[in-house]
Coordinates of C-alpha atoms in Angstrom, one line a residue:
Chain A
X171 CA -32.3 4.7 -57.7
X172 CA -28.8 3.9 -56.7
X173 CA -26.7 2.4 -59.6
X174 CA -23.3 0.6 -59.9
X175 CA -22.4 0.8 -63.8
X176 CA -19.6 -1.0 -65.1
X177 CA -18.7 -0.1 -68.8
X178 CA -16.2 -1.8 -71.3
X179 CA -13.9 -2.8 -68.6
X180 CA -10.4 -3.9 -69.4
X181 CA -8.2 -5.2 -66.6
X182 CA -4.8 -6.7 -66.4
X183 CA -2.6 -8.3 -63.9
X184 CA 1.3 -8.5 -63.8
X185 CA 2.8 -12.0 -63.5
X186 CA 6.2 -13.4 -63.6
X187 CA 5.3 -14.1 -67.3
X188 CA 4.6 -10.5 -67.9
X189 CA 1.3 -8.7 -68.3
X190 CA -1.7 -10.9 -68.6
X191 CA -5.1 -9.5 -69.8
X192 CA -7.9 -10.9 -67.9
X193 CA -11.1 -8.7 -68.5
X194 CA -11.8 -7.9 -72.1
X195 CA -14.6 -5.5 -72.0
X196 CA -17.0 -6.0 -69.2
X197 CA -20.5 -4.2 -69.3
X198 CA -22.7 -4.6 -66.3
X199 CA -25.3 -2.4 -64.6
X200 CA -26.5 -3.2 -61.2
X201 CA -29.4 -1.3 -59.5
X202 CA -30.1 -1.1 -56.0
X203 CA -32.3 -4.1 -54.8
X204 CA -31.2 -6.3 -57.8
X205 CA -29.4 -9.5 -57.3
X206 CA -27.0 -10.4 -60.4
X207 CA -25.4 -13.9 -60.4
X208 CA -22.2 -14.1 -62.4
X209 CA -21.4 -17.6 -63.2
X210 CA -18.6 -19.0 -65.4
X211 CA -15.9 -21.7 -65.6
X212 CA -12.6 -21.3 -63.5
X213 CA -10.2 -18.7 -64.8
X214 CA -12.9 -16.7 -66.8
X215 CA -12.2 -13.6 -64.7
X216 CA -15.0 -13.7 -62.2
X217 CA -12.9 -12.9 -59.2
X218 CA -10.8 -10.2 -61.0
X219 CA -14.0 -8.5 -61.7
X220 CA -14.6 -8.5 -57.8
X221 CA -11.2 -7.4 -57.1
X222 CA -11.2 -4.6 -59.7
X223 CA -14.5 -3.3 -58.2
X224 CA -13.0 -3.3 -54.8
X225 CA -9.7 -1.7 -55.8
X226 CA -7.1 -4.2 -55.1
X227 CA -3.8 -2.7 -56.1
X228 CA -2.6 -6.2 -58.1
X229 CA -5.4 -5.5 -60.7
X230 CA -4.6 -3.0 -63.2
X231 CA -7.5 -1.1 -65.0
X232 CA -6.4 -0.5 -68.6
X233 CA -9.6 1.1 -69.8
X234 CA -13.5 1.4 -69.1
X235 CA -15.3 2.9 -66.2
X236 CA -16.9 1.9 -62.8
X237 CA -19.3 4.5 -61.5
X238 CA -21.5 4.6 -58.4
X239 CA -24.3 6.9 -58.9
X240 CA -22.1 8.8 -61.4
X241 CA -19.2 9.1 -59.2
X242 CA -15.9 7.8 -60.5
X243 CA -15.2 4.6 -58.6
X244 CA -11.6 4.2 -60.2
X245 CA -10.5 7.3 -58.7
X246 CA -11.3 6.3 -55.2
X247 CA -8.9 4.4 -52.8
X248 CA -9.8 1.1 -51.7
X249 CA -11.2 2.4 -48.3
X250 CA -13.1 5.4 -50.1
X251 CA -14.8 2.7 -52.2
X252 CA -15.9 0.9 -49.0
X253 CA -17.2 4.1 -47.4
X254 CA -19.0 5.1 -50.6
X255 CA -20.9 1.9 -50.1
X256 CA -19.1 -0.9 -51.8
X257 CA -18.5 -4.2 -50.1
X258 CA -16.5 -7.2 -51.2
X259 CA -17.1 -10.8 -49.4
X260 CA -14.0 -12.3 -50.0
X261 CA -13.4 -16.0 -51.3
X262 CA -10.2 -16.2 -49.0
X263 CA -10.4 -13.6 -46.4
X264 CA -7.0 -13.0 -44.8
X265 CA -6.1 -13.4 -41.0
X266 CA -5.1 -10.4 -38.9
X267 CA -3.2 -11.7 -35.9
X268 CA -4.0 -10.2 -32.5
X269 CA -7.0 -8.1 -33.9
X270 CA -10.2 -9.4 -32.3
X271 CA -13.4 -9.7 -34.3
X272 CA -15.1 -7.2 -32.0
X273 CA -12.3 -4.6 -32.4
X274 CA -12.1 -5.1 -36.0
X275 CA -16.0 -4.8 -36.5
X276 CA -16.1 -1.6 -34.4
X277 CA -13.4 0.0 -36.3
X278 CA -14.7 -0.9 -39.6
X279 CA -18.1 0.3 -38.5
X280 CA -16.6 3.7 -37.3
X281 CA -14.9 4.1 -40.3
X282 CA -18.1 3.5 -42.7
X283 CA -20.4 5.6 -40.6
X284 CA -17.8 8.4 -39.9
X285 CA -18.6 8.0 -36.0
X286 CA -18.4 5.3 -33.6
X287 CA -21.8 3.3 -33.2
X288 CA -23.9 3.9 -30.2
X289 CA -22.5 1.1 -27.9
X290 CA -25.8 -0.4 -26.7
X291 CA -27.6 -0.8 -30.0
X292 CA -24.3 -1.9 -31.6
X293 CA -23.7 -4.7 -29.2
X294 CA -27.2 -5.8 -29.7
X295 CA -26.9 -5.7 -33.3
X296 CA -23.6 -7.9 -33.2
X297 CA -25.3 -10.2 -31.0
X298 CA -28.4 -10.7 -33.2
X299 CA -26.6 -11.0 -36.5
X300 CA -24.2 -13.7 -34.8
X301 CA -27.1 -15.6 -33.5
X302 CA -28.7 -15.6 -36.9
X303 CA -25.6 -16.9 -38.5
X304 CA -25.2 -19.5 -35.8
X305 CA -21.9 -18.0 -34.6
X306 CA -21.1 -18.8 -31.0
X307 CA -20.4 -15.7 -28.8
X308 CA -16.6 -16.7 -28.1
X309 CA -16.2 -16.0 -31.8
X310 CA -16.2 -12.2 -31.1
X311 CA -13.2 -12.4 -29.1
X312 CA -11.2 -14.6 -31.4
X313 CA -8.7 -12.8 -33.7
X314 CA -9.8 -12.0 -37.3
X315 CA -9.9 -15.2 -39.5
X316 CA -7.1 -16.8 -37.4
X317 CA -7.9 -20.5 -37.0
X318 CA -11.3 -19.9 -38.6
X319 CA -12.8 -22.9 -40.5
X320 CA -13.9 -22.4 -44.0
X321 CA -17.4 -22.0 -43.0
X322 CA -16.6 -19.6 -40.2
X323 CA -14.7 -17.4 -42.6
X324 CA -17.7 -17.1 -44.9
X325 CA -20.1 -16.5 -42.0
X326 CA -17.8 -13.8 -40.7
X327 CA -18.0 -12.1 -44.1
X328 CA -21.7 -12.2 -44.2
X329 CA -21.8 -10.8 -40.5
X330 CA -19.8 -7.9 -41.7
X331 CA -22.4 -7.5 -44.8
X332 CA -25.0 -7.3 -42.2
X333 CA -23.4 -5.0 -39.9
X334 CA -21.8 -2.6 -42.3
X335 CA -24.9 -2.2 -44.6
X336 CA -23.4 -1.4 -47.8
X337 CA -25.5 -0.1 -51.0
X338 CA -23.7 -2.8 -53.2
X339 CA -22.0 -6.2 -52.3
X340 CA -19.8 -8.3 -54.2
X341 CA -19.9 -12.0 -53.1
X342 CA -17.0 -13.8 -54.4
X343 CA -17.7 -17.4 -54.3
X344 CA -19.3 -17.1 -50.8
X345 CA -20.7 -20.7 -51.6
X346 CA -17.3 -22.5 -52.1
X347 CA -16.4 -25.0 -49.5
X348 CA -19.6 -24.6 -47.6
X349 CA -21.8 -27.9 -46.8
X350 CA -25.5 -27.5 -47.4
X351 CA -26.4 -26.4 -43.8
X352 CA -23.6 -23.8 -43.8
X353 CA -24.8 -22.8 -47.3
X354 CA -28.2 -22.1 -46.0
X355 CA -27.1 -20.2 -43.2
X356 CA -25.1 -17.9 -45.5
X357 CA -27.8 -17.5 -48.0
X358 CA -30.3 -16.6 -45.2
X359 CA -28.0 -13.9 -44.1
X360 CA -27.6 -12.4 -47.5
X361 CA -31.4 -12.4 -48.0
X362 CA -31.9 -10.9 -44.8
X363 CA -29.3 -8.1 -45.6
X364 CA -31.1 -7.4 -48.8
X365 CA -34.6 -7.3 -47.1
X366 CA -33.3 -4.8 -44.4
X367 CA -31.3 -2.7 -46.6
X368 CA -32.5 -3.3 -50.2
X369 CA -28.8 -3.4 -51.4
X370 CA -27.6 -4.6 -54.9
X371 CA -25.7 -7.9 -55.1
X372 CA -23.3 -9.3 -57.5
X373 CA -23.2 -13.1 -56.6
X374 CA -20.3 -14.6 -58.2
X375 CA -20.3 -18.5 -58.3
X376 CA -19.1 -21.4 -60.1
X377 CA -22.1 -23.6 -59.2
X378 CA -25.9 -23.1 -59.5
X379 CA -26.3 -24.8 -56.0
X380 CA -26.5 -21.4 -54.0
X381 CA -29.0 -20.1 -56.5
X382 CA -31.6 -22.4 -54.8
X383 CA -31.4 -20.2 -51.6
X384 CA -30.5 -16.8 -53.1
X385 CA -32.8 -16.0 -56.1
X386 CA -31.2 -14.0 -58.7
X387 CA -33.0 -11.4 -61.0
X388 CA -30.2 -11.8 -63.8
X389 CA -27.7 -14.1 -64.6
X390 CA -24.6 -13.3 -66.6
X391 CA -22.2 -16.0 -68.0
X392 CA -18.6 -14.9 -67.8
X393 CA -16.3 -16.5 -70.3
X394 CA -12.9 -15.3 -71.2
X395 CA -13.0 -12.2 -69.4
X396 CA -16.3 -11.0 -70.7
X397 CA -20.0 -11.7 -70.6
X398 CA -20.9 -14.3 -73.0
X399 CA -24.5 -14.5 -72.5
X400 CA -27.1 -13.1 -70.0
X401 CA -30.8 -13.7 -69.2
X402 CA -33.0 -14.3 -66.3
X403 CA -33.1 -17.2 -63.7
X404 CA -33.9 -19.7 -66.4
X405 CA -30.3 -19.2 -67.7
X406 CA -29.1 -20.7 -64.5
X407 CA -31.3 -23.8 -64.9
X408 CA -30.0 -24.3 -68.3
X409 CA -26.3 -24.0 -66.9
X410 CA -27.4 -26.5 -64.3
X411 CA -28.5 -29.0 -67.0
X412 CA -25.8 -28.3 -69.6
X413 CA -22.7 -27.1 -67.7
X414 CA -20.3 -24.6 -69.4
X415 CA -19.3 -26.9 -72.2
X416 CA -21.2 -25.0 -75.1
X417 CA -19.2 -21.8 -74.0
X418 CA -15.9 -23.4 -74.2
X419 CA -14.3 -23.3 -77.5
X420 CA -11.0 -24.9 -77.7
X421 CA -9.4 -21.4 -77.9
X422 CA -10.7 -20.4 -74.4
X423 CA -10.2 -23.5 -72.5
X424 CA -7.2 -22.9 -70.0
Chain B
X78 CA 25.8 -34.3 -33.5
X79 CA 23.7 -32.2 -35.9
X80 CA 24.5 -28.6 -36.2
X81 CA 21.9 -26.9 -38.1
X82 CA 23.4 -23.4 -38.0
X83 CA 26.4 -22.4 -36.2
X84 CA 27.5 -18.7 -35.6
X85 CA 30.9 -17.8 -36.8
X86 CA 33.5 -15.1 -35.6
X87 CA 35.5 -13.0 -37.8
X88 CA 39.2 -13.8 -37.0
X89 CA 41.3 -11.0 -35.8
X90 CA 44.2 -10.2 -38.4
X91 CA 47.0 -10.8 -35.9
X92 CA 46.0 -14.0 -34.2
X93 CA 43.7 -16.3 -36.3
X94 CA 41.3 -18.1 -34.1
X95 CA 39.1 -21.0 -34.9
X96 CA 35.4 -19.9 -34.3
X97 CA 33.7 -21.8 -31.2
X98 CA 31.9 -24.5 -32.9
X99 CA 29.2 -25.0 -30.3
X100 CA 27.3 -22.8 -27.8
X101 CA 28.3 -24.9 -24.8
X102 CA 32.0 -24.3 -25.3
X103 CA 31.8 -20.6 -25.0
X104 CA 34.3 -19.1 -22.5
X105 CA 32.9 -17.9 -19.3
X106 CA 34.5 -16.1 -16.3
X107 CA 33.2 -13.7 -13.5
X108 CA 36.7 -12.0 -13.8
X109 CA 36.7 -9.0 -16.2
X110 CA 40.5 -9.4 -16.9
X111 CA 40.1 -12.7 -18.3
X112 CA 38.3 -11.1 -21.3
X113 CA 40.2 -9.0 -23.8
X114 CA 38.9 -5.6 -24.6
X115 CA 36.0 -5.6 -26.8
X116 CA 36.9 -4.5 -30.3
X117 CA 33.4 -5.2 -31.8
X118 CA 34.9 -7.8 -34.0
X119 CA 34.2 -10.8 -31.5
X120 CA 31.1 -12.8 -32.3
X121 CA 28.8 -11.6 -29.3
X122 CA 29.6 -8.0 -30.3
X123 CA 29.5 -8.1 -33.9
X124 CA 26.2 -6.7 -34.4
X125 CA 26.5 -4.1 -31.6
X126 CA 27.6 -0.4 -32.1
X127 CA 30.7 -0.5 -30.2
X128 CA 30.9 3.4 -29.6
X129 CA 27.7 3.2 -27.5
X130 CA 28.8 0.3 -25.1
X131 CA 32.5 0.8 -25.0
X132 CA 32.6 2.5 -21.7
X133 CA 30.5 -0.2 -20.2
X134 CA 32.4 -2.9 -21.8
X135 CA 35.9 -1.8 -21.5
X136 CA 35.9 1.2 -18.9
X137 CA 35.9 1.4 -15.3
X138 CA 32.5 1.5 -13.7
X139 CA 30.9 2.2 -10.4
X140 CA 28.8 -0.6 -8.8
X141 CA 27.2 0.9 -5.6
X142 CA 23.8 0.1 -4.3
X143 CA 21.1 2.2 -5.8
X144 CA 17.5 3.4 -4.9
X145 CA 14.6 1.1 -6.1
X146 CA 11.0 1.7 -5.6
X147 CA 8.7 -1.0 -4.8
X148 CA 5.4 -1.6 -2.9
X149 CA 5.7 -4.5 -0.2
X150 CA 3.7 -7.7 -1.0
X151 CA 3.1 -10.7 1.2
X152 CA 5.3 -13.4 0.0
X153 CA 8.0 -11.4 -2.0
X154 CA 10.7 -9.9 -0.1
X155 CA 13.0 -7.3 -1.6
X156 CA 16.5 -6.4 -0.1
X157 CA 20.3 -6.4 -0.6
X158 CA 22.6 -9.4 0.0
X159 CA 26.5 -9.3 -0.1
X160 CA 28.5 -10.7 -3.1
X161 CA 29.5 -13.8 -1.1
X162 CA 25.8 -14.6 -0.5
X163 CA 25.2 -18.5 -1.6
X164 CA 22.7 -17.6 -4.2
X165 CA 25.2 -15.2 -6.1
X166 CA 26.6 -17.2 -9.0
X167 CA 24.3 -20.3 -8.9
X168 CA 22.4 -19.4 -12.1
X169 CA 25.3 -18.4 -14.5
X170 CA 28.7 -16.9 -15.4
X171 CA 29.4 -14.1 -17.6
X172 CA 30.2 -15.0 -21.1
X173 CA 31.4 -11.5 -22.3
X174 CA 33.1 -8.6 -21.0
X175 CA 30.4 -6.1 -20.1
X176 CA 28.8 -8.8 -18.1
X177 CA 32.0 -9.7 -16.2
X178 CA 32.6 -6.0 -15.7
X179 CA 29.3 -5.5 -14.0
X180 CA 29.9 -8.9 -12.0
X181 CA 33.2 -7.5 -10.5
X182 CA 32.0 -3.8 -9.9
X183 CA 28.7 -4.6 -8.1
X184 CA 28.6 -4.1 -4.4
X185 CA 26.2 -6.9 -3.7
X186 CA 23.1 -7.7 -5.4
X187 CA 19.3 -6.8 -5.1
X188 CA 17.6 -10.0 -3.9
X189 CA 13.8 -10.5 -4.7
X190 CA 12.7 -13.6 -3.0
X191 CA 9.2 -15.3 -3.8
X192 CA 7.6 -17.7 -1.3
X193 CA 4.2 -19.3 -1.0
X194 CA 1.9 -21.1 -3.2
X195 CA -0.5 -18.2 -3.8
X196 CA -0.5 -16.0 -6.8
X197 CA 1.1 -12.5 -6.2
X198 CA 2.9 -9.9 -8.1
X199 CA 5.7 -7.3 -7.2
X200 CA 7.1 -4.4 -9.1
X201 CA 10.6 -3.1 -8.6
X202 CA 11.0 0.3 -10.4
X203 CA 14.5 1.4 -11.1
X204 CA 14.8 5.1 -12.3
X205 CA 17.6 6.4 -10.5
X206 CA 20.8 5.2 -12.1
X207 CA 21.9 8.6 -13.5
X208 CA 24.5 9.0 -16.2
X209 CA 27.7 7.4 -14.9
X210 CA 28.8 4.0 -16.2
X211 CA 27.8 1.6 -13.6
X212 CA 27.2 -2.1 -12.9
X213 CA 24.5 -3.9 -11.1
X214 CA 23.5 -7.4 -9.9
X215 CA 20.1 -8.9 -9.2
X216 CA 19.0 -12.2 -7.9
X217 CA 15.6 -13.3 -8.3
X218 CA 14.7 -16.5 -6.6
X219 CA 11.5 -18.6 -6.1
X220 CA 11.0 -21.1 -3.4
X221 CA 10.2 -24.7 -4.3
X222 CA 6.3 -24.8 -5.3
X223 CA 5.9 -20.9 -4.8
X224 CA 4.2 -18.8 -7.5
X225 CA 4.6 -15.2 -8.4
X226 CA 5.1 -12.4 -10.9
X227 CA 8.3 -10.1 -10.4
X228 CA 8.2 -7.1 -12.6
X229 CA 11.5 -5.0 -13.3
X230 CA 10.5 -1.6 -14.5
X231 CA 13.4 0.5 -16.0
X232 CA 12.9 4.4 -16.7
X233 CA 15.2 7.5 -16.7
X234 CA 18.9 7.8 -17.2
X235 CA 21.2 4.8 -17.3
X236 CA 24.7 3.9 -18.6
X237 CA 24.3 0.3 -17.1
X238 CA 25.6 -3.1 -17.4
X239 CA 24.1 -5.6 -15.2
X240 CA 23.5 -9.3 -14.5
X241 CA 20.2 -10.7 -13.5
X242 CA 20.2 -14.4 -11.8
X243 CA 17.0 -16.1 -11.9
X244 CA 16.6 -19.2 -9.6
X245 CA 13.5 -21.0 -10.0
X246 CA 12.9 -23.9 -7.3
X247 CA 11.5 -27.2 -7.9
X248 CA 7.7 -27.2 -8.7
X249 CA 7.6 -23.4 -8.6
X250 CA 6.1 -21.0 -11.2
X251 CA 7.8 -17.8 -11.6
X252 CA 7.2 -14.9 -14.3
X253 CA 9.9 -12.3 -14.6
X254 CA 9.2 -9.3 -16.8
X255 CA 11.8 -6.7 -17.6
X256 CA 10.6 -3.5 -19.2
X257 CA 12.9 -1.0 -20.7
X258 CA 11.4 2.7 -21.1
X259 CA 14.5 4.6 -20.5
X260 CA 15.2 8.1 -21.7
X261 CA 16.5 8.4 -25.3
X262 CA 20.1 8.6 -24.5
X263 CA 20.2 5.6 -22.2
X264 CA 22.5 2.5 -22.7
X265 CA 21.7 -0.7 -21.1
X266 CA 23.3 -4.2 -21.4
X267 CA 22.0 -6.9 -19.4
X268 CA 22.6 -10.7 -19.0
X269 CA 19.8 -12.7 -17.7
X270 CA 20.8 -16.2 -16.2
X271 CA 18.1 -18.5 -15.2
X272 CA 18.0 -22.1 -13.8
X273 CA 14.8 -24.0 -13.6
X274 CA 14.1 -26.7 -11.1
X275 CA 12.4 -30.0 -11.6
X276 CA 8.9 -29.5 -13.0
X277 CA 9.1 -25.9 -12.5
X278 CA 8.3 -23.2 -14.8
X279 CA 9.8 -19.8 -15.9
X280 CA 8.0 -17.3 -17.9
X281 CA 10.5 -14.4 -18.9
X282 CA 9.3 -11.5 -20.7
X283 CA 11.3 -8.5 -22.0
X284 CA 9.7 -5.3 -23.3
X285 CA 12.3 -2.9 -24.7
X286 CA 11.0 0.3 -26.1
X287 CA 13.1 3.4 -24.9
X288 CA 16.9 4.0 -24.7
X289 CA 19.6 4.8 -27.1
X290 CA 20.7 1.0 -26.9
X291 CA 19.4 -1.7 -25.2
X292 CA 20.9 -5.3 -25.2
X293 CA 19.3 -7.9 -23.2
X294 CA 20.7 -11.4 -23.4
X295 CA 18.5 -14.0 -21.5
X296 CA 19.9 -17.5 -21.1
X297 CA 18.1 -20.4 -19.5
X298 CA 19.6 -23.5 -18.2
X299 CA 17.1 -26.3 -18.4
X300 CA 19.2 -28.6 -16.1
X301 CA 16.5 -30.6 -14.3
X302 CA 14.0 -33.0 -15.5
X303 CA 10.6 -31.5 -16.4
X304 CA 11.7 -27.8 -16.6
X305 CA 9.6 -25.6 -18.6
X306 CA 10.8 -22.1 -19.9
X307 CA 8.6 -19.7 -21.9
X308 CA 10.4 -16.5 -23.2
X309 CA 8.8 -13.7 -24.9
X310 CA 10.1 -10.5 -26.1
X311 CA 8.6 -7.3 -27.7
X312 CA 10.6 -4.4 -29.1
X313 CA 9.8 -1.3 -31.0
X314 CA 12.8 0.4 -32.3
X315 CA 12.5 4.2 -33.5
X316 CA 14.9 6.2 -35.5
X317 CA 18.8 5.6 -34.3
X318 CA 17.6 3.1 -31.7
X319 CA 19.4 -0.2 -31.1
X320 CA 17.6 -2.9 -29.6
X321 CA 19.4 -6.3 -29.3
X322 CA 18.5 -9.7 -27.8
X323 CA 20.4 -12.8 -27.6
X324 CA 18.6 -15.8 -26.2
X325 CA 20.0 -19.0 -25.3
X326 CA 18.1 -22.0 -24.2
X327 CA 20.2 -25.0 -22.9
X328 CA 18.2 -28.2 -22.7
X329 CA 20.4 -30.1 -20.3
X330 CA 17.8 -32.6 -18.7
X331 CA 15.1 -35.0 -19.8
X332 CA 11.4 -33.9 -20.7
X333 CA 12.3 -30.3 -20.7
X334 CA 10.3 -27.8 -22.8
X335 CA 10.9 -24.3 -24.2
X336 CA 9.1 -21.9 -26.2
X337 CA 10.8 -18.7 -27.5
X338 CA 8.6 -16.0 -29.1
X339 CA 10.2 -12.5 -29.8
X340 CA 8.5 -9.9 -31.8
X341 CA 9.5 -6.5 -33.0
X342 CA 8.5 -3.4 -34.9
X343 CA 11.0 -1.0 -36.7
X344 CA 10.4 2.6 -37.7
X345 CA 12.6 5.3 -38.9
X346 CA 15.9 5.8 -40.2
X347 CA 18.8 3.6 -38.8
X348 CA 16.1 1.9 -36.4
X349 CA 18.0 -1.5 -35.7
X350 CA 17.3 -4.7 -34.0
X351 CA 19.0 -7.8 -33.3
X352 CA 17.8 -11.2 -32.3
X353 CA 20.0 -14.0 -32.0
X354 CA 18.2 -17.4 -30.7
X355 CA 20.5 -20.1 -29.7
X356 CA 18.8 -23.5 -28.7
X357 CA 21.2 -26.2 -27.6
X358 CA 19.9 -29.6 -27.0
X359 CA 22.5 -31.6 -25.1
X360 CA 22.9 -35.6 -24.9
X361 CA 21.1 -35.3 -21.6
X362 CA 18.2 -33.4 -23.1
X363 CA 16.1 -36.4 -24.2
X364 CA 12.3 -35.9 -25.0
X365 CA 13.1 -32.2 -25.3
X366 CA 10.3 -30.2 -26.9
X367 CA 11.4 -26.6 -28.1
X368 CA 10.2 -24.1 -30.6
X369 CA 11.5 -20.6 -31.2
X370 CA 10.4 -17.8 -33.3
X371 CA 11.1 -14.4 -34.0
X372 CA 9.0 -11.9 -36.2
X373 CA 9.9 -8.5 -37.2
X374 CA 7.8 -5.9 -38.8
X375 CA 9.6 -3.4 -40.8
X376 CA 7.6 -0.2 -41.0
X377 CA 9.7 2.1 -43.0
X378 CA 12.5 2.1 -45.2
X379 CA 16.1 2.5 -43.8
X380 CA 15.5 0.1 -40.8
X381 CA 17.1 -3.0 -40.4
X382 CA 16.5 -6.3 -38.5
X383 CA 19.0 -9.1 -38.1
X384 CA 17.4 -12.3 -37.0
X385 CA 19.6 -15.3 -36.5
X386 CA 18.0 -18.7 -35.2
X387 CA 20.5 -21.4 -34.3
X388 CA 19.5 -24.8 -33.4
X389 CA 22.1 -27.5 -32.0
X390 CA 21.1 -31.0 -31.3
X391 CA 23.3 -33.5 -29.7
X392 CA 20.8 -36.2 -29.0
X393 CA 18.6 -38.2 -31.5
X394 CA 15.8 -38.7 -29.0
X395 CA 13.8 -35.5 -29.0
X396 CA 10.0 -34.8 -28.9
X397 CA 10.3 -31.9 -31.2
X398 CA 12.6 -29.1 -32.3
X399 CA 11.7 -26.3 -34.5
X400 CA 12.5 -22.6 -35.4
X401 CA 11.0 -19.9 -37.5
X402 CA 12.0 -16.3 -38.6
X403 CA 10.4 -13.8 -40.5
X404 CA 11.2 -10.1 -41.2
X405 CA 9.1 -8.2 -43.6
X406 CA 7.2 -5.2 -44.5
X407 CA 3.4 -5.1 -44.0
X408 CA 1.3 -7.9 -45.6
X409 CA -0.4 -6.1 -48.5
X410 CA -3.3 -8.4 -48.3
X411 CA -4.0 -7.7 -44.6
X412 CA -4.0 -3.9 -45.6
X413 CA -6.2 -4.6 -48.5
X414 CA -8.7 -6.4 -46.3
X415 CA -8.9 -3.9 -43.8
X416 CA -9.0 -1.0 -46.3
X417 CA -11.9 -2.8 -48.2
X418 CA -13.8 -2.4 -44.8
X419 CA -13.5 1.4 -45.0
X420 CA -10.6 1.6 -42.7
X421 CA -8.0 4.2 -43.9
X422 CA -4.5 3.0 -44.8
X423 CA -2.9 4.7 -41.5
X424 CA -5.4 3.3 -39.2
X425 CA -5.2 -0.2 -40.9
X426 CA -1.4 -0.2 -40.4
X427 CA -1.8 0.8 -36.6
X428 CA -4.3 -2.0 -36.4
X429 CA -1.9 -4.5 -37.7
X430 CA 1.0 -3.4 -35.7
X431 CA -0.9 -3.3 -32.6
X432 CA -2.3 -6.8 -33.2
X433 CA 1.2 -8.1 -34.3
X434 CA 2.8 -6.7 -30.8
X435 CA -0.4 -7.6 -29.0
X436 CA 0.3 -11.2 -29.2
X437 CA 3.1 -10.8 -26.9
X438 CA 1.6 -8.0 -24.6
X439 CA -1.3 -10.7 -23.9
X440 CA 1.4 -12.8 -22.3
X441 CA 2.5 -10.6 -19.7
X442 CA -0.1 -11.7 -17.2
X443 CA -0.5 -8.3 -15.3
X444 CA -3.5 -6.2 -16.5
X445 CA -2.1 -3.0 -15.4
X446 CA 1.2 -3.6 -16.9
X447 CA -0.4 -4.8 -20.2
X448 CA -2.5 -1.6 -20.4
X449 CA 0.7 0.4 -19.8
X450 CA 2.5 -1.4 -22.5
X451 CA -0.5 -1.0 -24.8
X452 CA -0.2 2.8 -24.1
X453 CA 3.3 2.9 -24.7
X454 CA 3.0 1.2 -28.2
X455 CA 0.2 3.6 -29.0
X456 CA 2.7 6.4 -28.3
X457 CA 5.3 5.0 -30.5
X458 CA 2.5 4.6 -33.2
X459 CA 1.7 8.1 -32.9
X460 CA 5.1 9.0 -33.8
X461 CA 4.1 8.0 -37.3
X462 CA 3.5 4.7 -39.1
X463 CA 3.4 5.3 -42.7
X464 CA 4.2 3.3 -45.8

């Protein structure tokens, strides 16, 4: 069984005000086929965890380990991590002017698989996934994320998730800024990807709303850069009712 | 009058001069003797390496007629006209010495004339200039209501200073493309002068890839109501290459519109680009709508891009005027995004450069030429894009 294991992870980031410690010892183990929801208030370090797994150069891992089936992820470059089977659906995907979605997807697929996808099945896969995500055909000829609405950007992230077929995906606030219809479409896409490939998912969210459509196996509450509490889906129900107030002592509000 | 930004000159030690304060007052003459020899301290020349252009600006040059290669197209005629032809001198007058030098030396002008309202395209290939310093003169005219694309392709050796006059008749729609894929040691100075008739449209595209020094200065006089000019430029400077463009758009009539978009990539030691964009909106230019931008992508250390937008507005009644300029290295977030999809850093950088320049390539409007420019950019990229 494929496993993504994070042990005692400490991560800091350089800012104008100096080094800021963000993650203070995160332990998390995800097996293939599991869905882990990571919930927490703003500024608790959820997105930092996502970027640290993906290898964003801004985030400095000070100690701890991340392994994928025993392989040291921290020694891999960003693209090596992706080719090893990790995927990050970003909260704020960037624009790539002049690069069409079609060209981008083909280049990414070729990089991940180590060979160009067979053209006929590939085009069919794209069409099917785009139709499932209610994306218009003209979308494929637009430049990556250029002029996309918030909802289109998120759907484009999930389109990549479906086509690139990673072993593990981190979804960083994929639900933020989506109306309920778009949320359902995106959630369906995630569920479809899981049914097809049985990937493991880390679902980072501020709200419990998306958990109505994507059922987590585990829920972790993130506070001040570490996991403060974990449990099953029932923990999400409790957060829905109570909010994060009971985790927020005056010391870690901010 | 609002002067947003004004170019300055460095006064010479012996005779202090007051810099010209507005673009419209710049001295112009067809007579080379009216210009003092270029020293490199003059404002129009201060960013250009003098040693490479001295022979063309200050020396004796030849100006005989030369070989061109073109395929006949219905509605586009190509031939030679004499210096005293009525069209010569209608679109502009030299504003610097190398341009005046070419004006005086040229024996006639190559004339490309577009007629007829159907879409058509002609390519004029020039590859036989040789290595002697020389001048040339070209007139491209579009009859009223005509439509066409004229491509000037440049290859081979050249020590060339030239004037290109572009005359767009009322209601016409003309695209002029000039591609520079010269040999490594070629030097090319060009002044393009355009006038745009009533409700006419000019699209002007400059693609500079090859040559030791290419300096192509397009100026467009929007002197009739409703004239529209779109100016695009794409340049890719390698090690030691100097690619310069000084654009001037002169809004001199009501309801005129201009868009200037120049994008460049620089790679290698002493790769150098210069972009100066002057936009002047005269009192006569009411309801003008203009926007100019220049973007430079600096791919390696040791390269330098100058980018100088100037906007001069003499009327309070305009529809819109803006400018933008950015020069920078790769966007780290773009690279992270692409790498996070498994694409290796080298391929990610190529993708970004291709996309960056591709926005201008898409504007050329000739699929074959677009493909050729894409291939040429690919070749440049193969010479190495690193961090």
